[in-house]
Amino acid sequence: MPDAAYDNGNIFSKILRGEIPAHKVYEDSDVVAFMDVMPQAPGHTLVVPKAASRNLLDADADVLARLLPVVQKIAIAAKTAFGADGITIMQFNEAPAGQTVFHLHVHVIPRHEGVALKSHARGMENGDVLASHAAKLKAALAV
Ligand code: 5GP
């Protein structure tokens, strides 16, 4: 079980409530995907279930069942949109494991041969760059 109760003051809960903007690329009744503001590589996207859970450890199995197909959809589109050689999927549970925002989310990161990931959750990307990456990804999702 998680180390603490879910707290809806977290940044992704605020994005889900529309209180904070995000560069959204996908939304259905259960899941939203938007660009990470501190991307570890161009096209770094976060796939977020609307249902509240702190991370994987306290999530309902049916929420997870609706989340993974969206992760796959974003990963396939991101590979095309960013001409990636591969896709890294990451998901952290609790601070010692690297989690910094305590609403369940999955990282989808386009990778290129020989290019290392940038640091996790450091270095804010320019808003215009994020907007252009979101537009590329949305175009690939629409195909
Ligand atoms: P975690 O460390 O919890 O797995 O990942 C949280 C991610 O959220 C990090 O990659 C970080 O860059 C990203 N992030 C933090 N604050 C914001 C924000 O306000 N908006 C967006 N779109 N991403 C954020």
PDB file of C-alpha atoms and ligand atoms in Angstrom:
ATOM      1  CA  MET A   1       0.000   0.000   0.000  1.00  0.00           C
ATOM      2  CA  PRO A   2       1.098   3.641  -0.486  1.00  0.00           C
ATOM      3  CA  ASP A   3       2.889   5.599   2.225  1.00  0.00           C
ATOM      4  CA  ALA A   4       0.150   8.249   2.580  1.00  0.00           C
ATOM      5  CA  ALA A   5      -3.422   9.061   1.574  1.00  0.00           C
ATOM      6  CA  TYR A   6      -4.160  10.642  -1.804  1.00  0.00           C
ATOM      7  CA  ASP A   7      -3.979  14.460  -1.632  1.00  0.00           C
ATOM      8  CA  ASN A   8      -5.924  16.280  -4.367  1.00  0.00           C
ATOM      9  CA  GLY A   9      -3.686  19.357  -4.017  1.00  0.00           C
ATOM     10  CA  ASN A  10      -1.125  17.730  -6.324  1.00  0.00           C
ATOM     11  CA  ILE A  11      -0.338  19.389  -9.656  1.00  0.00           C
ATOM     12  CA  PHE A  12      -1.904  16.698 -11.869  1.00  0.00           C
ATOM     13  CA  SER A  13      -5.152  16.829  -9.896  1.00  0.00           C
ATOM     14  CA  LYS A  14      -5.171  20.593 -10.558  1.00  0.00           C
ATOM     15  CA  ILE A  15      -4.562  19.970 -14.284  1.00  0.00           C
ATOM     16  CA  LEU A  16      -7.414  17.427 -14.314  1.00  0.00           C
ATOM     17  CA  ARG A  17      -9.716  19.999 -12.688  1.00  0.00           C
ATOM     18  CA  GLY A  18      -8.651  22.616 -15.254  1.00  0.00           C
ATOM     19  CA  GLU A  19      -7.095  24.881 -12.615  1.00  0.00           C
ATOM     20  CA  ILE A  20      -3.654  24.751 -14.254  1.00  0.00           C
ATOM     21  CA  PRO A  21      -2.976  24.622 -18.018  1.00  0.00           C
ATOM     22  CA  ALA A  22      -1.298  21.720 -19.779  1.00  0.00           C
ATOM     23  CA  HIS A  23      -0.388  20.854 -23.367  1.00  0.00           C
ATOM     24  CA  LYS A  24      -2.951  18.072 -23.742  1.00  0.00           C
ATOM     25  CA  VAL A  25      -2.613  15.596 -26.578  1.00  0.00           C
ATOM     26  CA  TYR A  26      -5.319  13.056 -25.703  1.00  0.00           C
ATOM     27  CA  GLU A  27      -8.418  12.752 -23.548  1.00  0.00           C
ATOM     28  CA  ASP A  28     -11.155  10.166 -23.105  1.00  0.00           C
ATOM     29  CA  SER A  29     -13.609   9.531 -20.270  1.00  0.00           C
ATOM     30  CA  ASP A  30     -10.945   7.878 -18.096  1.00  0.00           C
ATOM     31  CA  VAL A  31      -7.508   9.111 -19.169  1.00  0.00           C
ATOM     32  CA  VAL A  32      -5.693  12.330 -20.154  1.00  0.00           C
ATOM     33  CA  ALA A  33      -2.244  12.675 -21.739  1.00  0.00           C
ATOM     34  CA  PHE A  34      -0.179  15.862 -21.799  1.00  0.00           C
ATOM     35  CA  MET A  35       3.406  16.986 -22.354  1.00  0.00           C
ATOM     36  CA  ASP A  36       5.814  16.852 -19.417  1.00  0.00           C
ATOM     37  CA  VAL A  37       6.974  20.439 -18.708  1.00  0.00           C
ATOM     38  CA  MET A  38      10.458  19.185 -17.824  1.00  0.00           C
ATOM     39  CA  PRO A  39      10.953  16.641 -20.613  1.00  0.00           C
ATOM     40  CA  GLN A  40      13.758  14.114 -20.351  1.00  0.00           C
ATOM     41  CA  ALA A  41      13.703  13.956 -24.165  1.00  0.00           C
ATOM     42  CA  PRO A  42      11.646  15.780 -26.836  1.00  0.00           C
ATOM     43  CA  GLY A  43       8.094  14.404 -26.847  1.00  0.00           C
ATOM     44  CA  HIS A  44       8.117  13.234 -23.212  1.00  0.00           C
ATOM     45  CA  THR A  45       4.427  12.684 -22.443  1.00  0.00           C
ATOM     46  CA  LEU A  46       2.553  11.835 -19.252  1.00  0.00           C
ATOM     47  CA  VAL A  47      -0.457   9.512 -19.375  1.00  0.00           C
ATOM     48  CA  VAL A  48      -2.733  10.133 -16.396  1.00  0.00           C
ATOM     49  CA  PRO A  49      -5.906   8.353 -15.273  1.00  0.00           C
ATOM     50  CA  LYS A  50      -8.668  10.708 -14.137  1.00  0.00           C
ATOM     51  CA  ALA A  51      -9.430   8.484 -11.142  1.00  0.00           C
ATOM     52  CA  ALA A  52      -7.612   9.506  -7.983  1.00  0.00           C
ATOM     53  CA  SER A  53      -4.783   7.305  -6.801  1.00  0.00           C
ATOM     54  CA  ARG A  54      -1.403   8.195  -5.414  1.00  0.00           C
ATOM     55  CA  ASN A  55       0.396   5.742  -7.665  1.00  0.00           C
ATOM     56  CA  LEU A  56       0.212   2.155  -8.961  1.00  0.00           C
ATOM     57  CA  LEU A  57       0.091   0.721  -5.447  1.00  0.00           C
ATOM     58  CA  ASP A  58      -3.349   2.099  -4.546  1.00  0.00           C
ATOM     59  CA  ALA A  59      -4.908   2.152  -8.042  1.00  0.00           C
ATOM     60  CA  ASP A  60      -7.988   0.071  -8.898  1.00  0.00           C
ATOM     61  CA  ALA A  61      -7.260  -2.748 -11.327  1.00  0.00           C
ATOM     62  CA  ASP A  62      -9.988  -1.515 -13.704  1.00  0.00           C
ATOM     63  CA  VAL A  63      -8.333   1.927 -13.834  1.00  0.00           C
ATOM     64  CA  LEU A  64      -5.054   0.245 -14.778  1.00  0.00           C
ATOM     65  CA  ALA A  65      -6.850  -1.815 -17.418  1.00  0.00           C
ATOM     66  CA  ARG A  66      -8.084   1.391 -19.084  1.00  0.00           C
ATOM     67  CA  LEU A  67      -4.737   3.166 -18.682  1.00  0.00           C
ATOM     68  CA  LEU A  68      -2.374   0.761 -20.450  1.00  0.00           C
ATOM     69  CA  PRO A  69      -4.089   0.802 -23.879  1.00  0.00           C
ATOM     70  CA  VAL A  70      -3.736   4.606 -23.857  1.00  0.00           C
ATOM     71  CA  VAL A  71      -0.061   4.297 -22.906  1.00  0.00           C
ATOM     72  CA  GLN A  72       0.372   2.018 -25.927  1.00  0.00           C
ATOM     73  CA  LYS A  73      -1.525   4.401 -28.221  1.00  0.00           C
ATOM     74  CA  ILE A  74       0.620   7.371 -27.135  1.00  0.00           C
ATOM     75  CA  ALA A  75       3.820   5.333 -27.404  1.00  0.00           C
ATOM     76  CA  ILE A  76       3.065   4.256 -30.974  1.00  0.00           C
ATOM     77  CA  ALA A  77       2.122   7.796 -32.026  1.00  0.00           C
ATOM     78  CA  ALA A  78       5.164   9.298 -30.263  1.00  0.00           C
ATOM     79  CA  LYS A  79       7.513   6.891 -32.056  1.00  0.00           C
ATOM     80  CA  THR A  80       6.190   8.176 -35.387  1.00  0.00           C
ATOM     81  CA  ALA A  81       5.840  11.837 -34.392  1.00  0.00           C
ATOM     82  CA  PHE A  82       9.396  12.164 -33.082  1.00  0.00           C
ATOM     83  CA  GLY A  83      11.084   9.694 -35.439  1.00  0.00           C
ATOM     84  CA  ALA A  84      12.165   7.731 -32.375  1.00  0.00           C
ATOM     85  CA  ASP A  85      14.219   4.547 -32.424  1.00  0.00           C
ATOM     86  CA  GLY A  86      12.455   3.331 -29.295  1.00  0.00           C
ATOM     87  CA  ILE A  87      10.173   4.361 -26.440  1.00  0.00           C
ATOM     88  CA  THR A  88      10.972   4.262 -22.736  1.00  0.00           C
ATOM     89  CA  ILE A  89       7.999   3.738 -20.393  1.00  0.00           C
ATOM     90  CA  MET A  90       8.597   4.727 -16.754  1.00  0.00           C
ATOM     91  CA  GLN A  91       6.378   4.813 -13.682  1.00  0.00           C
ATOM     92  CA  PHE A  92       7.569   5.617 -10.155  1.00  0.00           C
ATOM     93  CA  ASN A  93       5.962   4.695  -6.834  1.00  0.00           C
ATOM     94  CA  GLU A  94       6.794   6.849  -3.799  1.00  0.00           C
ATOM     95  CA  ALA A  95       9.598   9.358  -3.361  1.00  0.00           C
ATOM     96  CA  PRO A  96      12.438   6.886  -2.708  1.00  0.00           C
ATOM     97  CA  ALA A  97      11.603   5.331  -6.089  1.00  0.00           C
ATOM     98  CA  GLY A  98      11.715   8.722  -7.849  1.00  0.00           C
ATOM     99  CA  GLN A  99       8.069   9.822  -7.679  1.00  0.00           C
ATOM    100  CA  THR A 100       7.649  13.598  -7.382  1.00  0.00           C
ATOM    101  CA  VAL A 101       3.947  14.105  -8.232  1.00  0.00           C
ATOM    102  CA  PHE A 102       1.577  11.943  -6.225  1.00  0.00           C
ATOM    103  CA  HIS A 103      -1.183  11.186  -8.726  1.00  0.00           C
ATOM    104  CA  LEU A 104      -0.655   8.017 -10.771  1.00  0.00           C
ATOM    105  CA  HIS A 105       0.969   8.672 -14.150  1.00  0.00           C
ATOM    106  CA  VAL A 106       3.034   6.863 -16.762  1.00  0.00           C
ATOM    107  CA  HIS A 107       5.947   8.494 -18.599  1.00  0.00           C
ATOM    108  CA  VAL A 108       6.206   7.884 -22.360  1.00  0.00           C
ATOM    109  CA  ILE A 109       9.604   9.022 -23.624  1.00  0.00           C
ATOM    110  CA  PRO A 110      10.781   8.859 -27.256  1.00  0.00           C
ATOM    111  CA  ARG A 111      14.381   7.624 -27.486  1.00  0.00           C
ATOM    112  CA  HIS A 112      17.061   7.976 -30.118  1.00  0.00           C
ATOM    113  CA  GLU A 113      20.044   5.692 -30.538  1.00  0.00           C
ATOM    114  CA  GLY A 114      22.983   6.910 -28.447  1.00  0.00           C
ATOM    115  CA  VAL A 115      21.087   9.832 -26.823  1.00  0.00           C
ATOM    116  CA  ALA A 116      20.958   9.735 -23.025  1.00  0.00           C
ATOM    117  CA  LEU A 117      17.913  10.887 -21.077  1.00  0.00           C
ATOM    118  CA  LYS A 118      18.079  14.312 -19.432  1.00  0.00           C
ATOM    119  CA  SER A 119      17.624  14.499 -15.655  1.00  0.00           C
ATOM    120  CA  HIS A 120      14.251  13.638 -14.186  1.00  0.00           C
ATOM    121  CA  ALA A 121      11.953  16.588 -13.338  1.00  0.00           C
ATOM    122  CA  ARG A 122      14.624  19.275 -13.908  1.00  0.00           C
ATOM    123  CA  GLY A 123      14.886  21.996 -16.548  1.00  0.00           C
ATOM    124  CA  MET A 124      11.613  23.607 -17.648  1.00  0.00           C
ATOM    125  CA  GLU A 125      11.006  23.486 -21.427  1.00  0.00           C
ATOM    126  CA  ASN A 126       9.921  26.576 -23.385  1.00  0.00           C
ATOM    127  CA  GLY A 127       6.110  26.742 -23.804  1.00  0.00           C
ATOM    128  CA  ASP A 128       6.295  27.198 -27.595  1.00  0.00           C
ATOM    129  CA  VAL A 129       8.451  24.075 -27.906  1.00  0.00           C
ATOM    130  CA  LEU A 130       5.980  22.077 -25.799  1.00  0.00           C
ATOM    131  CA  ALA A 131       3.088  23.389 -27.911  1.00  0.00           C
ATOM    132  CA  SER A 132       4.826  22.341 -31.134  1.00  0.00           C
ATOM    133  CA  HIS A 133       5.606  18.883 -29.699  1.00  0.00           C
ATOM    134  CA  ALA A 134       1.974  18.505 -28.607  1.00  0.00           C
ATOM    135  CA  ALA A 135       0.798  19.460 -32.107  1.00  0.00           C
ATOM    136  CA  LYS A 136       3.124  16.850 -33.683  1.00  0.00           C
ATOM    137  CA  LEU A 137       1.894  14.153 -31.333  1.00  0.00           C
ATOM    138  CA  LYS A 138      -1.765  15.055 -31.849  1.00  0.00           C
ATOM    139  CA  ALA A 139      -1.265  14.863 -35.608  1.00  0.00           C
ATOM    140  CA  ALA A 140       0.246  11.385 -35.278  1.00  0.00           C
ATOM    141  CA  LEU A 141      -2.617  10.313 -32.973  1.00  0.00           C
ATOM    142  CA  ALA A 142      -5.155  11.485 -35.543  1.00  0.00           C
ATOM    143  CA  VAL A 143      -3.832   9.158 -38.280  1.00  0.00           C
TER     144      VAL A 143
HETATM  145  P1  5GP B   1       7.264  11.619 -11.231  1.00  0.00           P
HETATM  146  O1  5GP B   1       8.580  12.061 -10.661  1.00  0.00           O
HETATM  147  O2  5GP B   1       6.182  11.842 -10.214  1.00  0.00           O
HETATM  148  O3  5GP B   1       7.245  10.242 -11.822  1.00  0.00           O
HETATM  149  O4  5GP B   1       6.992  12.545 -12.476  1.00  0.00           O
HETATM  150  C1  5GP B   1       6.375  13.779 -12.408  1.00  0.00           C
HETATM  151  C2  5GP B   1       6.634  14.452 -13.730  1.00  0.00           C
HETATM  152  O5  5GP B   1       5.793  15.584 -13.790  1.00  0.00           O
HETATM  153  C3  5GP B   1       8.061  14.949 -13.909  1.00  0.00           C
HETATM  154  O6  5GP B   1       8.617  14.362 -15.065  1.00  0.00           O
HETATM  155  C4  5GP B   1       7.923  16.454 -14.042  1.00  0.00           C
HETATM  156  O7  5GP B   1       8.787  16.991 -14.997  1.00  0.00           O
HETATM  157  C5  5GP B   1       6.464  16.627 -14.433  1.00  0.00           C
HETATM  158  N1  5GP B   1       5.835  17.836 -13.970  1.00  0.00           N
HETATM  159  C6  5GP B   1       6.016  18.474 -12.778  1.00  0.00           C
HETATM  160  N2  5GP B   1       5.208  19.554 -12.684  1.00  0.00           N
HETATM  161  C7  5GP B   1       4.497  19.589 -13.843  1.00  0.00           C
HETATM  162  C8  5GP B   1       3.502  20.493 -14.350  1.00  0.00           C
HETATM  163  O8  5GP B   1       3.112  21.475 -13.717  1.00  0.00           O
HETATM  164  N3  5GP B   1       2.990  20.221 -15.577  1.00  0.00           N
HETATM  165  C9  5GP B   1       3.411  19.143 -16.322  1.00  0.00           C
HETATM  166  N4  5GP B   1       2.832  18.978 -17.519  1.00  0.00           N
HETATM  167  N5  5GP B   1       4.353  18.284 -15.888  1.00  0.00           N
HETATM  168  C10 5GP B   1       4.888  18.505 -14.654  1.00  0.00           C
END
